[in-house]
Short mmCIF file of C-alpha atoms and ligand atoms in Angstrom, two decimals:
data_model
loop_
_atom_site.label_atom_id
_atom_site.label_comp_id
_atom_site.label_asym_id
_atom_site.label_seq_id
_atom_site.Cartn_x
_atom_site.Cartn_y
_atom_site.Cartn_z
CA MET B 1 0.10 -0.02 -0.02
CA THR B 2 1.45 3.42 -0.83
CA SER B 3 0.91 6.19 1.57
CA HIS B 4 0.82 9.83 0.95
CA ILE B 5 2.21 10.45 4.52
CA MET B 6 5.99 11.22 4.59
CA PRO B 7 7.56 8.24 6.28
CA THR B 8 9.07 9.96 9.38
CA TYR B 9 7.46 7.21 11.71
CA ASN B 10 7.56 3.53 11.73
CA ARG B 11 3.94 3.11 12.75
CA LEU B 12 2.48 -0.02 14.60
CA PRO B 13 -0.35 -1.76 12.65
CA VAL B 14 -3.17 -0.51 14.53
CA THR B 15 -5.56 2.67 14.13
CA PHE B 16 -7.54 3.77 17.00
CA THR B 17 -10.98 5.31 16.49
CA ARG B 18 -12.24 6.22 20.05
CA GLY B 19 -11.14 6.38 23.71
CA GLN B 20 -12.34 6.84 27.22
CA GLY B 21 -10.11 7.38 30.34
CA ALA B 22 -7.17 4.93 29.77
CA TRP B 23 -8.99 2.75 27.27
CA LEU B 24 -8.63 3.05 23.52
CA TRP B 25 -10.52 1.15 20.75
CA ASP B 26 -9.17 0.29 17.38
CA GLN B 27 -11.16 0.11 14.06
CA ASN B 28 -12.21 -3.65 14.74
CA GLY B 29 -13.58 -2.65 18.13
CA LYS B 30 -10.58 -4.35 20.06
CA ARG B 31 -9.93 -2.66 23.52
CA TYR B 32 -6.50 -1.68 24.63
CA LEU B 33 -5.16 -0.23 27.86
CA ASP B 34 -3.23 2.99 27.16
CA ALA B 35 -0.04 3.03 29.37
CA LEU B 36 1.53 5.81 27.07
CA SER B 37 -1.01 8.52 26.79
CA GLY B 38 0.13 9.66 23.37
CA ILE B 39 3.63 10.08 24.80
CA ALA B 40 2.71 11.85 28.09
CA VAL B 41 0.03 14.17 26.40
CA CYS B 42 -3.40 12.72 27.54
CA ASN B 43 -2.55 12.93 31.21
CA LEU B 44 -6.44 13.29 31.86
CA GLY B 45 -7.15 10.29 29.76
CA HIS B 46 -9.24 10.22 26.57
CA ALA B 47 -12.47 12.04 25.96
CA HIS B 48 -12.41 13.70 29.32
CA PRO B 49 -15.72 15.61 29.70
CA GLY B 50 -14.22 18.73 31.05
CA ILE B 51 -11.74 19.21 28.08
CA HIS B 52 -14.70 18.34 25.78
CA GLU B 53 -16.82 21.05 27.24
CA ALA B 54 -14.15 23.52 27.29
CA ILE B 55 -13.11 23.26 23.56
CA SER B 56 -16.70 22.76 22.32
CA SER B 57 -17.84 25.80 24.00
CA GLN B 58 -14.92 27.98 22.95
CA SER B 59 -15.21 26.71 19.28
CA ALA B 60 -18.82 28.07 19.28
CA GLN B 61 -17.58 31.57 20.38
CA LEU B 62 -14.04 32.11 18.81
CA LEU B 63 -11.07 30.06 17.56
CA HIS B 64 -8.52 32.54 16.68
CA THR B 65 -7.78 36.22 16.52
CA SER B 66 -3.93 36.51 16.53
CA ASN B 67 -1.66 38.08 19.14
CA LEU B 68 -2.21 41.51 17.62
CA TYR B 69 -5.13 41.75 20.01
CA GLY B 70 -6.00 40.77 23.65
CA ILE B 71 -6.87 37.09 24.23
CA GLN B 72 -9.06 36.58 27.35
CA ALA B 73 -8.33 32.76 27.76
CA GLN B 74 -4.54 33.53 27.22
CA GLN B 75 -4.64 35.99 29.83
CA GLN B 76 -6.37 33.72 32.31
CA LEU B 77 -4.07 30.85 31.49
CA ALA B 78 -0.91 32.88 32.07
CA ASP B 79 -2.39 33.80 35.49
CA GLN B 80 -3.09 30.32 36.39
CA LEU B 81 0.04 29.06 35.16
CA ALA B 82 2.06 31.74 36.98
CA ASP B 83 0.10 31.02 40.20
CA ALA B 84 0.74 27.26 39.92
CA SER B 85 4.32 27.42 39.04
CA ALA B 86 5.56 30.53 40.99
CA MET B 87 7.02 31.84 37.77
CA ASP B 88 6.30 35.47 36.72
CA ASN B 89 5.15 35.26 32.89
CA VAL B 90 4.60 33.10 29.96
CA PHE B 91 5.18 32.86 26.21
CA PHE B 92 2.78 30.69 24.35
CA CYS B 93 3.51 28.61 21.37
CA ASN B 94 2.37 25.23 19.92
CA SER B 95 4.85 22.52 20.76
CA GLY B 96 7.77 21.37 23.00
CA ALA B 97 10.45 22.15 20.55
CA GLU B 98 8.93 25.70 19.98
CA ALA B 99 8.93 26.25 23.78
CA ASN B 100 12.62 25.38 23.93
CA GLU B 101 13.36 27.63 20.99
CA ALA B 102 11.91 30.32 23.01
CA ALA B 103 14.11 29.37 26.03
CA ILE B 104 17.31 29.17 23.82
CA LYS B 105 16.55 32.75 22.33
CA ILE B 106 16.04 34.10 25.87
CA ALA B 107 19.31 32.68 26.99
CA ARG B 108 21.12 34.08 23.85
CA LEU B 109 19.52 37.62 24.49
CA TYR B 110 20.49 37.36 28.11
CA GLY B 111 24.24 36.77 27.13
CA HIS B 112 24.22 39.56 24.59
CA GLY B 113 22.86 41.86 27.32
CA GLN B 114 26.01 41.20 29.17
CA ASN B 115 28.30 41.75 26.06
CA ILE B 116 28.92 38.03 25.68
CA GLU B 117 29.27 37.90 21.77
CA ARG B 118 28.97 34.01 21.57
CA PRO B 119 26.79 32.86 24.44
CA LYS B 120 26.99 29.13 25.18
CA ILE B 121 24.35 26.99 26.73
CA LEU B 122 25.13 23.79 28.81
CA VAL B 123 23.15 20.70 27.78
CA MET B 124 23.31 17.22 28.68
CA GLU B 125 24.14 13.89 27.18
CA LYS B 126 21.21 11.69 26.33
CA SER B 127 18.78 14.69 26.58
CA PHE B 128 15.91 15.35 24.14
CA HIS B 129 14.68 18.79 23.42
CA GLY B 130 12.96 18.53 20.06
CA ARG B 131 13.37 18.11 16.36
CA THR B 132 13.89 21.59 15.02
CA LEU B 133 17.64 22.56 14.21
CA ALA B 134 18.21 24.47 17.37
CA THR B 135 16.57 21.94 19.53
CA LEU B 136 18.20 18.99 17.85
CA SER B 137 21.63 20.74 18.22
CA ALA B 138 20.71 20.95 21.93
CA THR B 139 19.77 17.54 22.11
CA GLY B 140 22.28 14.89 23.50
CA ASN B 141 21.73 12.16 20.92
CA LYS B 142 23.81 11.66 17.87
CA LYS B 143 21.29 9.69 16.00
CA ILE B 144 18.90 12.62 16.08
CA GLN B 145 21.48 14.91 14.76
CA GLN B 146 22.76 12.57 12.11
CA GLY B 147 22.63 14.02 8.64
CA PHE B 148 21.66 17.54 9.73
CA ALA B 149 25.10 19.27 9.91
CA PRO B 150 25.94 22.16 10.14
CA LEU B 151 24.29 22.10 13.70
CA LEU B 152 23.76 25.17 15.65
CA GLU B 153 26.63 26.17 17.58
CA GLY B 154 26.69 27.29 21.20
CA PHE B 155 25.89 24.13 22.99
CA VAL B 156 28.18 22.31 25.15
CA HIS B 157 27.17 18.68 26.18
CA VAL B 158 28.19 17.30 29.60
CA PRO B 159 27.06 13.97 31.20
CA PHE B 160 23.67 13.91 32.91
CA ASN B 161 23.61 13.74 36.79
CA ASP B 162 27.15 14.78 37.00
CA ILE B 163 27.90 18.09 38.91
CA PRO B 164 31.64 17.94 38.50
CA ALA B 165 31.34 17.69 34.73
CA VAL B 166 29.15 20.93 34.89
CA GLU B 167 31.81 22.76 37.00
CA THR B 168 34.65 21.62 34.77
CA ALA B 169 32.61 22.72 31.63
CA LEU B 170 31.94 26.19 33.21
CA GLN B 171 35.63 26.63 33.75
CA ARG B 172 36.40 25.75 30.17
CA HIS B 173 33.67 27.76 28.62
CA GLU B 174 33.56 31.23 30.36
CA ASP B 175 30.94 32.53 27.98
CA SER B 176 28.36 30.12 29.29
CA VAL B 177 25.01 31.72 30.04
CA ALA B 178 22.50 29.02 30.92
CA ILE B 179 22.00 25.25 31.67
CA LEU B 180 19.23 23.64 29.95
CA VAL B 181 18.13 20.36 31.53
CA GLU B 182 15.16 17.81 31.80
CA PRO B 183 14.43 17.18 35.64
CA ILE B 184 14.10 13.40 34.51
CA GLN B 185 15.32 12.52 31.04
CA GLY B 186 12.21 10.85 29.10
CA GLU B 187 13.40 9.98 25.75
CA GLY B 188 16.81 9.08 27.01
CA GLY B 189 15.62 6.20 29.21
CA VAL B 190 13.71 7.44 32.08
CA ASN B 191 16.93 8.69 33.89
CA ILE B 192 16.29 10.00 37.29
CA PRO B 193 19.13 12.12 38.86
CA GLU B 194 20.24 11.97 42.51
CA ARG B 195 17.75 13.71 44.81
CA ASN B 196 19.82 17.03 45.15
CA TYR B 197 20.76 17.33 41.44
CA LEU B 198 18.57 20.25 40.54
CA LYS B 199 19.22 22.00 43.87
CA ARG B 200 22.99 21.85 43.04
CA LEU B 201 22.53 23.18 39.49
CA ARG B 202 20.43 26.00 41.01
CA ASN B 203 23.42 26.87 43.35
CA ILE B 204 25.94 26.73 40.32
CA CYS B 205 23.68 29.00 38.21
CA ASP B 206 23.29 31.57 41.13
CA GLN B 207 27.05 31.52 41.68
CA ASN B 208 27.94 31.91 37.93
CA ASN B 209 25.17 34.19 36.89
CA LEU B 210 23.57 31.66 34.62
CA LEU B 211 19.96 30.97 33.84
CA LEU B 212 18.68 27.54 34.99
CA MET B 213 16.22 26.42 32.26
CA LEU B 214 14.21 23.36 32.86
CA ASP B 215 12.69 21.33 29.93
CA GLU B 216 9.51 20.15 31.74
CA VAL B 217 7.87 19.28 28.31
CA GLN B 218 7.36 15.66 29.50
CA THR B 219 7.80 15.81 33.29
CA GLY B 220 5.18 18.93 33.76
CA MET B 221 1.42 18.96 34.42
CA GLY B 222 1.47 16.52 37.21
CA ARG B 223 3.20 13.58 35.56
CA THR B 224 5.85 13.04 38.29
CA GLY B 225 3.72 13.61 41.35
CA LYS B 226 4.03 17.35 41.42
CA MET B 227 2.46 19.83 38.97
CA PHE B 228 6.08 20.56 37.97
CA ALA B 229 9.02 18.21 38.71
CA TYR B 230 11.16 21.05 40.14
CA GLN B 231 8.59 21.33 42.93
CA HIS B 232 10.15 18.04 44.32
CA ASN B 233 13.42 20.13 45.13
CA ALA B 234 12.02 23.38 46.54
CA ILE B 235 13.92 25.31 43.92
CA LEU B 236 12.64 27.70 41.21
CA PRO B 237 14.08 27.66 37.76
CA ASP B 238 14.50 30.87 35.81
CA VAL B 239 12.91 29.47 32.77
CA CYS B 240 10.73 26.28 32.38
CA THR B 241 9.19 24.99 29.23
CA LEU B 242 5.86 22.99 29.11
CA ALA B 243 3.91 21.42 26.08
CA LYS B 244 2.88 17.63 25.91
CA ALA B 245 0.17 17.48 28.63
CA LEU B 246 -0.61 21.10 28.80
CA GLY B 247 -3.50 20.75 26.39
CA ASN B 248 -4.28 17.05 26.80
CA GLY B 249 -4.10 16.66 23.05
CA VAL B 250 -4.89 20.14 21.86
CA PRO B 251 -1.49 21.38 20.59
CA ILE B 252 0.01 24.06 22.92
CA GLY B 253 3.40 25.03 24.28
CA ALA B 254 4.54 27.41 26.80
CA CYS B 255 7.94 29.08 27.90
CA LEU B 256 7.55 30.45 31.48
CA ALA B 257 10.03 32.76 32.93
CA ARG B 258 10.86 34.45 36.25
CA GLY B 259 12.97 37.37 37.56
CA LYS B 260 15.72 38.50 35.29
CA ALA B 261 14.57 36.08 32.57
CA ALA B 262 11.08 37.33 32.43
CA ASN B 263 11.77 40.64 30.72
CA ILE B 264 14.29 39.62 28.09
CA LEU B 265 11.86 39.03 25.13
CA THR B 266 10.18 42.40 24.16
CA PRO B 267 8.08 43.41 21.24
CA GLY B 268 9.55 42.37 17.89
CA THR B 269 12.13 39.74 19.34
CA HIS B 270 9.85 36.62 19.19
CA GLY B 271 6.28 35.57 18.20
CA SER B 272 3.96 33.03 17.06
CA THR B 273 0.69 33.20 14.76
CA PHE B 274 -1.20 30.44 16.63
CA GLY B 275 0.62 30.57 20.01
CA GLY B 276 -1.87 30.99 22.76
CA ASN B 277 -4.99 31.14 20.85
CA PRO B 278 -8.41 30.84 22.37
CA LEU B 279 -9.03 27.28 21.56
CA ALA B 280 -5.68 26.02 22.80
CA CYS B 281 -5.87 28.26 25.90
CA SER B 282 -9.29 27.02 26.91
CA ALA B 283 -8.29 23.45 26.68
CA ALA B 284 -5.26 24.22 28.76
CA LEU B 285 -7.29 26.09 31.37
CA ALA B 286 -9.55 23.12 31.68
CA VAL B 287 -6.54 20.84 32.11
CA LEU B 288 -5.15 22.77 34.83
CA GLU B 289 -8.38 23.19 36.62
CA THR B 290 -9.03 19.43 36.55
CA LEU B 291 -5.42 18.53 37.53
CA GLN B 292 -5.84 20.74 40.56
CA SER B 293 -9.58 19.94 41.47
CA GLU B 294 -8.93 16.21 41.06
CA GLN B 295 -5.52 16.27 42.87
CA LEU B 296 -4.05 14.21 40.13
CA PRO B 297 -0.58 15.08 40.70
CA GLU B 298 -0.97 13.36 44.13
CA GLN B 299 -2.68 10.61 42.56
CA ALA B 300 0.13 10.05 40.06
CA MET B 301 2.52 9.72 43.30
CA ALA B 302 0.49 6.82 44.66
CA LYS B 303 -0.34 5.16 41.52
CA GLY B 304 3.34 5.23 40.36
CA GLN B 305 4.31 3.69 43.69
CA ALA B 306 1.63 0.92 43.19
CA ILE B 307 2.87 0.01 39.63
CA HIS B 308 6.50 0.05 40.92
CA HIS B 309 5.77 -2.28 43.72
CA GLY B 310 3.46 -4.50 41.84
CA LEU B 311 5.97 -5.16 39.08
CA LYS B 312 8.72 -5.56 41.51
CA ARG B 313 6.88 -8.22 43.43
CA ARG B 314 5.83 -10.10 40.26
CA LEU B 315 9.34 -10.06 38.91
CA GLN B 316 11.29 -10.73 42.00
CA GLU B 317 12.98 -13.83 40.71
CA ASN B 318 13.31 -12.58 37.11
CA SER B 319 16.90 -12.69 35.85
CA SER B 320 16.13 -10.32 32.89
CA LEU B 321 15.13 -7.35 35.08
CA ARG B 322 17.93 -4.87 35.74
CA ASN B 323 16.01 -2.31 37.69
CA ILE B 324 12.63 -0.29 37.94
CA ARG B 325 12.94 3.56 38.32
CA HIS B 326 10.04 5.88 38.66
CA MET B 327 8.77 9.15 39.74
CA GLY B 328 5.03 9.58 39.99
CA LEU B 329 3.54 7.91 36.73
CA MET B 330 6.87 8.28 34.83
CA LEU B 331 8.33 4.78 34.91
CA GLY B 332 11.29 3.00 33.43
CA ILE B 333 11.74 -0.71 33.63
CA GLU B 334 15.23 -1.66 32.39
CA LEU B 335 15.96 -5.17 31.29
CA VAL B 336 19.51 -6.66 30.71
CA ARG B 337 18.80 -7.31 27.08
CA PRO B 338 17.22 -5.17 24.29
CA CYS B 339 13.48 -5.39 24.27
CA THR B 340 11.98 -3.26 21.58
CA ASP B 341 10.03 -6.36 20.35
CA LEU B 342 7.92 -6.15 23.59
CA VAL B 343 6.04 -3.23 22.05
CA GLY B 344 4.39 -5.29 19.34
CA LYS B 345 3.82 -8.16 21.70
CA ALA B 346 2.00 -5.89 24.33
CA LEU B 347 -0.14 -4.26 21.52
CA GLU B 348 -1.24 -7.99 20.66
CA ASN B 349 -2.08 -8.30 24.21
CA GLY B 350 -4.26 -5.11 24.32
CA LEU B 351 -1.42 -2.95 26.06
CA LEU B 352 0.21 0.24 24.89
CA ILE B 353 3.78 0.62 26.13
CA ASN B 354 6.91 2.17 24.73
CA VAL B 355 10.60 1.09 24.82
CA THR B 356 13.48 3.69 25.02
CA ALA B 357 17.18 3.43 24.96
CA GLU B 358 16.74 -0.14 23.45
CA ASN B 359 16.29 -1.87 26.87
CA THR B 360 13.99 0.27 28.87
CA ILE B 361 10.21 0.01 28.97
CA ARG B 362 8.74 3.20 29.31
CA LEU B 363 5.27 3.76 31.00
CA LEU B 364 3.49 7.02 31.05
CA PRO B 365 -0.05 6.07 31.66
CA PRO B 366 -2.80 8.61 32.12
CA LEU B 367 -3.20 10.04 35.69
CA VAL B 368 -6.80 8.94 35.78
CA ILE B 369 -5.82 5.25 35.46
CA ASP B 370 -7.81 3.16 38.09
CA GLN B 371 -7.15 0.42 40.44
CA GLU B 372 -8.32 -2.34 38.14
CA GLN B 373 -6.43 -1.06 35.15
CA ILE B 374 -3.22 -0.74 37.25
CA GLU B 375 -3.58 -4.42 38.19
CA LEU B 376 -4.21 -5.40 34.58
CA LEU B 377 -1.18 -3.32 33.58
CA ILE B 378 1.07 -5.02 36.08
CA GLU B 379 -0.28 -8.53 35.24
CA THR B 380 0.02 -8.28 31.40
CA LEU B 381 3.49 -6.58 31.56
CA ALA B 382 4.85 -8.83 34.14
CA THR B 383 3.77 -11.90 31.97
CA LEU B 384 5.38 -10.32 28.77
CA ILE B 385 8.57 -9.65 30.62
CA GLN B 386 8.63 -13.31 31.92
CA GLU B 387 8.17 -14.72 28.45
CA HIS B 388 10.83 -12.35 27.08
CA SER B 389 13.30 -13.49 29.75
CA GLU B 390 12.53 -17.38 28.78
CA GLN B 391 13.38 -16.77 25.23
C1 PLP V 1 8.57 15.59 23.58
C2 PLP V 1 9.62 16.37 24.14
C3 PLP V 1 10.05 17.55 23.45
C4 PLP V 1 9.59 17.99 22.07
O1 PLP V 1 8.19 18.25 22.04
P1 PLP V 1 7.41 18.38 20.73
O2 PLP V 1 6.06 18.92 21.00
O3 PLP V 1 7.53 17.00 20.01
O4 PLP V 1 8.15 19.40 19.84
C5 PLP V 1 11.16 18.40 24.01
N1 PLP V 1 11.42 18.09 25.34
C6 PLP V 1 11.06 16.97 25.98
C7 PLP V 1 11.66 16.68 27.33
C8 PLP V 1 10.30 16.07 25.32
O5 PLP V 1 9.84 15.08 26.04
#
């Protein structure tokens, strides 16, 4: 079959037609448990009535007018996000890569404001920040950069979760202006740093006059058990980027800034035609309100713990399990051998999972997943891992 879609993805042989909470149904009516949420997007699950209501009533009123005019929903969303994050202001865009582009532009202007001609940003090995040229240059993955030279200059890669490496890099690169880092690396394999990592980076940034810029595109919106992952550490970043779950499937990205970082972008320095339009902002307002009123970040914390414990109990004597890592409902189950084939096997068994870094099963279930679904997830996945280890 020839397709008119550019082949940028190897797609699994299934097409979904409807969803409800953590369930999805395909064209043949087969039901699947979604433990991936469209890659950490549908944190409130599928067909959430609050989101449906928000976007359907907004679409009956007004979809788009552009940022040449005031936008009520955008104002409200900025207020709510500032309130929830303790950040000062927000630039709205349409994706995670775009949110990071805004952060990178802030860092560069910040550097030029101090007469640094070629400002550098410290970024991490195994990181993922997006597919645009600037964000793939920042990304610490050679496969993603392959074939796209010349890359954007001004990024210095250091190992993740390695404070001495950051200090050494800063000595070598005196024109550094910012550190851009994911609180937990998602695409890189669900890599969770030591407890005080962000706090230490915060101190380093304060001592060296650098911006701490957190890419919370995947970890944000309740995923890790707090609304934003930095809230586990009682620190504040200077810049924080969001996207994925912010609109629960309606595309929206945001770049939040605070203090000296908040007044760097001025009229004419950045923009977006669609960014922060009434439809996307109405969806995000409903997402934020639902996350808070249903205490979904707290639920993510407890549910993540339950999945971790359940899998550990079932796989106690399994020799193919290396370890299980999690924070809230962001889970990585690392096996000793590559296990990409488990994605297709899980699909056959009615379960949607993902594998990153070749041997790490990644689970990102909707925060609304219920007890029965959690048990089904543990049972199905543990059985698949058992079979995998007996091969
Ligand atoms: C998904 C992701 C991005 C890119 O987001 P897009 O919306 O696909 O551009 C950037 N950073 C992180 C941490 C991500 O997980």
